Coordinates of C-alpha atoms in Angstrom, one line a residue:
M1 CA 0.1 0.0 0.0
E2 CA 2.4 2.3 0.7
G3 CA 4.4 1.9 -2.9
I4 CA 0.4 3.3 -4.4
T5 CA 0.8 5.9 -2.4
T6 CA 4.0 6.9 -3.4
R7 CA 3.3 6.8 -6.7
I8 CA 0.0 8.3 -6.7
K9 CA 2.2 11.4 -4.8
R10 CA 4.5 11.6 -7.7
Q11 CA 1.9 12.1 -10.2
K12 CA 0.6 14.3 -8.7
T13 CA 3.2 16.4 -7.9
K14 CA 4.4 15.9 -11.8
I15 CA 0.4 17.1 -12.5
D16 CA 1.1 20.3 -10.0
A17 CA 4.2 21.0 -12.1
R18 CA 2.8 20.7 -15.1
I19 CA 0.0 22.9 -14.4
L20 CA 2.5 25.5 -12.7
E21 CA 4.0 25.7 -15.6
D22 CA 1.3 25.9 -18.1
E23 CA 0.4 29.3 -15.9
K24 CA 3.3 31.3 -15.9
P25 CA 4.0 33.3 -18.9
D26 CA 6.8 33.1 -21.2
Y27 CA 8.1 36.7 -21.3
L28 CA 11.5 35.5 -22.7
N29 CA 10.0 34.2 -25.8
E30 CA 7.9 36.5 -26.2
L31 CA 10.1 39.1 -27.2
P32 CA 10.6 40.2 -30.5
E33 CA 14.0 39.1 -31.9
P34 CA 15.6 42.8 -32.8
L35 CA 15.4 43.5 -29.2
V36 CA 16.6 40.1 -27.8
H37 CA 19.7 40.7 -31.0
H38 CA 19.7 44.3 -28.9
I39 CA 19.8 42.7 -25.7
L40 CA 22.3 40.4 -26.5
S41 CA 24.7 43.1 -28.2
Y42 CA 25.5 44.1 -24.8
L43 CA 27.4 41.1 -23.4
T44 CA 30.3 39.7 -24.1
M45 CA 30.4 36.3 -26.9
K46 CA 31.2 34.4 -23.7
D47 CA 27.8 35.4 -22.2
V48 CA 25.4 35.3 -25.2
V49 CA 26.6 31.7 -25.8
R50 CA 25.5 31.4 -22.3
M51 CA 22.0 32.5 -22.8
S52 CA 20.9 30.4 -25.1
V53 CA 19.8 27.8 -22.3
I54 CA 17.8 30.1 -21.2
A55 CA 14.5 30.0 -23.3
K56 CA 13.5 27.8 -27.0
K57 CA 13.4 30.4 -29.2
W58 CA 16.9 31.5 -27.9
R59 CA 18.3 28.5 -28.6
Y60 CA 20.7 29.9 -32.1
V61 CA 20.2 33.3 -31.7
W62 CA 23.8 33.6 -30.8
L63 CA 24.8 32.4 -34.1
S64 CA 22.8 35.9 -35.3
V65 CA 24.2 38.6 -32.8
V66 CA 25.5 41.5 -35.0
C67 CA 27.2 42.8 -31.9
L68 CA 30.8 40.4 -31.1
N69 CA 32.1 41.6 -28.0
F70 CA 35.0 38.7 -27.3
Y71 CA 36.4 40.3 -23.5
P72 CA 39.3 38.3 -21.8
M73 CA 38.2 35.7 -20.2
K74 CA 39.0 33.6 -16.6
M75 CA 41.2 30.2 -18.8
P76 CA 44.2 29.9 -20.8
K77 CA 45.1 32.4 -23.3
Y78 CA 45.0 29.3 -25.5
K79 CA 42.0 28.5 -24.8
E80 CA 39.9 32.2 -24.9
T81 CA 41.7 32.1 -28.1
D82 CA 40.4 28.7 -29.5
F83 CA 37.1 29.9 -28.4
I84 CA 37.3 32.8 -30.5
N85 CA 38.6 30.9 -33.4
Q86 CA 35.9 28.9 -32.8
Y87 CA 33.2 31.1 -32.9
L88 CA 34.0 32.5 -35.9
L89 CA 34.4 29.3 -38.0
R90 CA 30.5 28.6 -37.1
D91 CA 29.6 32.2 -37.8
E92 CA 27.7 31.6 -41.2
R93 CA 26.0 35.3 -41.2
S94 CA 27.8 38.1 -44.2
K95 CA 27.3 41.6 -42.1
I96 CA 27.8 42.4 -38.3
Q97 CA 27.9 46.0 -37.4
K98 CA 29.7 45.7 -34.8
M99 CA 32.8 43.7 -33.3
G100 CA 34.8 44.0 -30.2
I101 CA 37.9 42.4 -29.3
T102 CA 39.9 42.6 -25.5
Y103 CA 43.4 40.7 -25.1
K104 CA 45.4 40.3 -21.5
N105 CA 49.1 40.2 -22.9
Y106 CA 49.6 40.2 -26.3
Q107 CA 52.9 38.9 -27.6
R108 CA 54.0 38.6 -31.6
G109 CA 53.1 35.5 -31.5
D110 CA 49.4 36.4 -31.1
A111 CA 50.0 38.6 -34.6
H112 CA 47.9 35.9 -37.2
H113 CA 45.4 35.3 -34.6
F114 CA 44.2 39.2 -34.9
D115 CA 44.4 39.1 -38.8
S116 CA 42.5 36.4 -39.4
W117 CA 39.6 38.1 -37.3
I118 CA 40.2 40.9 -38.9
H119 CA 39.7 39.4 -42.0
F120 CA 36.3 38.1 -40.7
A121 CA 35.3 40.8 -40.2
L122 CA 36.3 42.4 -43.0
K123 CA 34.5 40.5 -45.1
R124 CA 31.4 41.0 -42.9
N125 CA 31.4 44.2 -44.1
V126 CA 32.1 45.6 -40.1
Q127 CA 31.1 48.9 -39.6
E128 CA 32.9 49.4 -36.1
L129 CA 36.0 47.7 -34.8
H130 CA 37.2 47.8 -31.3
L131 CA 41.0 46.0 -30.5
D132 CA 42.0 46.8 -27.0
F133 CA 45.2 45.6 -25.7
L134 CA 45.7 44.6 -21.9
K135 CA 48.7 43.6 -20.2
G136 CA 49.0 41.5 -17.1
R137 CA 48.2 42.8 -13.4
R138 CA 49.3 45.6 -12.0
G139 CA 52.6 44.0 -9.5
R140 CA 52.6 40.8 -11.6
K141 CA 54.6 39.7 -14.3
C142 CA 53.8 39.4 -17.2
P143 CA 55.0 39.1 -21.0
P144 CA 56.9 42.0 -22.8
Y145 CA 54.0 43.8 -24.3
H146 CA 54.9 44.7 -28.7
Y147 CA 53.0 46.9 -30.2
Y148 CA 50.4 45.6 -32.7
K149 CA 50.8 46.3 -36.5
L150 CA 47.7 46.9 -38.1
P151 CA 47.9 44.5 -41.4
D152 CA 47.8 46.2 -45.2
F153 CA 44.2 44.8 -45.9
I154 CA 42.5 46.6 -43.8
S155 CA 43.0 50.0 -45.7
S156 CA 41.1 49.2 -48.5
S157 CA 38.3 48.3 -46.4
T158 CA 34.9 50.1 -47.5
S159 CA 32.6 49.3 -45.2
L160 CA 34.4 51.0 -41.6
T161 CA 33.4 54.3 -39.9

Protein backbone atom coordinates (compact mmCIF):
# COMPACT_ATOMS: atom_id res chain seq x y z
CA MET A 1 0.00 0.00 0.00
CA GLU A 2 2.87 2.30 0.80
CA GLY A 3 4.31 1.91 -2.74
CA ILE A 4 0.99 2.90 -4.33
CA THR A 5 0.72 5.99 -2.12
CA THR A 6 4.27 7.06 -3.04
CA ARG A 7 3.56 6.56 -6.75
CA ILE A 8 0.34 8.60 -6.52
CA LYS A 9 2.17 11.41 -4.71
CA ARG A 10 4.87 11.48 -7.44
CA GLN A 11 2.25 11.61 -10.18
CA LYS A 12 0.38 14.37 -8.37
CA THR A 13 3.60 16.35 -7.99
CA LYS A 14 4.33 16.00 -11.72
CA ILE A 15 0.79 17.13 -12.59
CA ASP A 16 1.04 20.10 -10.20
CA ALA A 17 4.37 21.10 -11.74
CA ARG A 18 2.87 20.97 -15.26
CA ILE A 19 -0.09 23.10 -14.18
CA LEU A 20 2.26 25.68 -12.64
CA GLU A 21 4.39 25.75 -15.80
CA ASP A 22 1.31 26.28 -17.95
CA GLU A 23 0.18 29.18 -15.78
CA LYS A 24 3.49 31.06 -15.84
CA PRO A 25 3.83 33.34 -18.89
CA ASP A 26 7.13 32.94 -20.72
CA TYR A 27 8.15 36.55 -21.23
CA LEU A 28 11.54 35.69 -22.74
CA ASN A 29 10.03 33.71 -25.60
CA GLU A 30 7.57 36.52 -26.27
CA LEU A 31 10.27 39.15 -26.86
CA PRO A 32 10.64 40.17 -30.51
CA GLU A 33 13.90 39.02 -32.09
CA PRO A 34 15.25 42.56 -32.78
CA LEU A 35 14.90 43.32 -29.05
CA VAL A 36 16.66 40.07 -28.14
CA HIS A 37 19.55 41.04 -30.46
CA HIS A 38 19.69 44.50 -28.93
CA ILE A 39 19.90 43.04 -25.41
CA LEU A 40 22.56 40.54 -26.44
CA SER A 41 24.65 43.25 -28.12
CA TYR A 42 25.65 44.50 -24.66
CA LEU A 43 26.97 41.13 -23.50
CA THR A 44 30.27 39.40 -24.06
CA MET A 45 30.18 36.48 -26.51
CA LYS A 46 30.72 34.03 -23.68
CA ASP A 47 27.56 35.35 -21.98
CA VAL A 48 25.63 35.39 -25.26
CA VAL A 49 26.39 31.70 -25.75
CA ARG A 50 25.34 31.03 -22.15
CA MET A 51 22.01 32.79 -22.77
CA SER A 52 21.14 30.20 -25.40
CA VAL A 53 20.03 27.79 -22.66
CA ILE A 54 17.53 30.17 -21.05
CA ALA A 55 14.75 29.96 -23.62
CA LYS A 56 14.09 27.71 -26.61
CA LYS A 57 13.70 30.72 -28.87
CA TRP A 58 17.19 31.87 -27.87
CA ARG A 59 18.85 28.51 -28.55
CA TYR A 60 20.49 29.53 -31.83
CA VAL A 61 20.16 33.30 -31.60
CA TRP A 62 23.85 33.55 -30.60
CA LEU A 63 24.69 32.62 -34.18
CA SER A 64 22.96 35.71 -35.54
CA VAL A 65 24.00 38.46 -33.13
CA VAL A 66 25.39 41.42 -35.10
CA CYS A 67 27.54 42.87 -32.31
CA LEU A 68 30.38 40.58 -31.26
CA ASN A 69 32.20 41.41 -28.01
CA PHE A 70 35.07 39.15 -27.01
CA TYR A 71 36.44 40.03 -23.58
CA PRO A 72 39.16 38.24 -21.57
CA MET A 73 37.89 35.14 -19.81
CA LYS A 74 39.15 33.36 -16.73
CA MET A 75 40.86 30.61 -18.66
CA PRO A 76 44.27 30.02 -20.20
CA LYS A 77 45.04 32.28 -23.14
CA TYR A 78 45.17 29.43 -25.66
CA LYS A 79 41.63 28.35 -24.66
CA GLU A 80 40.38 31.90 -25.03
CA THR A 81 41.95 32.11 -28.49
CA ASP A 82 40.35 28.76 -29.37
CA PHE A 83 36.95 30.02 -28.18
CA ILE A 84 37.16 33.04 -30.48
CA ASN A 85 38.39 30.93 -33.41
CA GLN A 86 35.69 28.29 -32.91
CA TYR A 87 32.96 30.90 -32.63
CA LEU A 88 34.05 32.67 -35.79
CA LEU A 89 34.37 29.37 -37.69
CA ARG A 90 30.71 28.59 -36.96
CA ASP A 91 29.60 32.04 -38.04
CA GLU A 92 27.80 32.12 -41.38
CA ARG A 93 26.16 35.54 -41.31
CA SER A 94 26.95 38.00 -44.06
CA LYS A 95 27.04 41.22 -42.05
CA ILE A 96 28.36 42.30 -38.66
CA GLN A 97 27.69 45.72 -37.22
CA LYS A 98 30.38 45.81 -34.50
CA MET A 99 33.21 43.58 -33.41
CA GLY A 100 35.30 44.17 -30.32
CA ILE A 101 38.18 42.11 -29.02
CA THR A 102 39.88 42.84 -25.72
CA TYR A 103 43.00 40.74 -25.35
CA LYS A 104 45.29 40.32 -22.39
CA ASN A 105 49.08 39.98 -22.61
CA TYR A 106 49.41 40.32 -26.37
CA GLN A 107 52.66 38.98 -27.84
CA ARG A 108 54.01 39.08 -31.38
CA GLY A 109 53.12 35.41 -31.86
CA ASP A 110 49.44 36.35 -31.52
CA ALA A 111 49.47 38.64 -34.58
CA HIS A 112 48.26 35.96 -37.00
CA HIS A 113 45.14 35.45 -34.86
CA PHE A 114 44.35 39.15 -34.97
CA ASP A 115 44.98 39.27 -38.71
CA SER A 116 42.50 36.44 -39.29
CA TRP A 117 39.91 37.96 -36.92
CA ILE A 118 40.16 41.32 -38.69
CA HIS A 119 39.91 39.58 -42.07
CA PHE A 120 36.78 37.77 -40.82
CA ALA A 121 35.23 41.09 -39.72
CA LEU A 122 36.03 42.89 -42.97
CA LYS A 123 34.60 40.01 -45.03
CA ARG A 124 31.34 40.58 -43.17
CA ASN A 125 31.34 44.33 -43.79
CA VAL A 126 31.91 45.30 -40.17
CA GLN A 127 31.20 48.97 -39.50
CA GLU A 128 32.99 49.31 -36.15
CA LEU A 129 36.08 47.40 -35.10
CA HIS A 130 37.53 47.77 -31.59
CA LEU A 131 40.82 46.18 -30.56
CA ASP A 132 42.01 46.60 -26.98
CA PHE A 133 45.29 45.22 -25.68
CA LEU A 134 45.62 44.87 -21.92
CA LYS A 135 48.73 44.22 -19.87
CA GLY A 136 48.79 41.78 -16.95
CA ARG A 137 47.68 42.64 -13.42
CA ARG A 138 49.52 45.31 -11.54
CA GLY A 139 52.48 43.94 -9.62
CA ARG A 140 52.71 40.75 -11.64
CA LYS A 141 55.32 40.09 -14.25
CA CYS A 142 53.88 39.84 -17.69
CA PRO A 143 55.42 38.98 -21.04
CA PRO A 144 57.06 41.83 -22.93
CA TYR A 145 54.43 44.13 -24.41
CA HIS A 146 54.56 44.45 -28.18
CA TYR A 147 52.64 46.70 -30.49
CA TYR A 148 50.30 45.15 -33.01
CA LYS A 149 50.71 46.35 -36.58
CA LEU A 150 47.42 46.47 -38.43
CA PRO A 151 47.48 44.40 -41.63
CA ASP A 152 47.74 46.28 -44.93
CA PHE A 153 44.42 44.91 -46.19
CA ILE A 154 42.51 46.96 -43.60
CA SER A 155 43.13 50.13 -45.60
CA SER A 156 41.07 48.75 -48.49
CA SER A 157 37.97 48.30 -46.33
CA THR A 158 34.92 50.20 -47.52
CA SER A 159 32.64 49.23 -44.63
CA LEU A 160 34.56 50.67 -41.63
CA THR A 161 33.22 54.01 -40.47
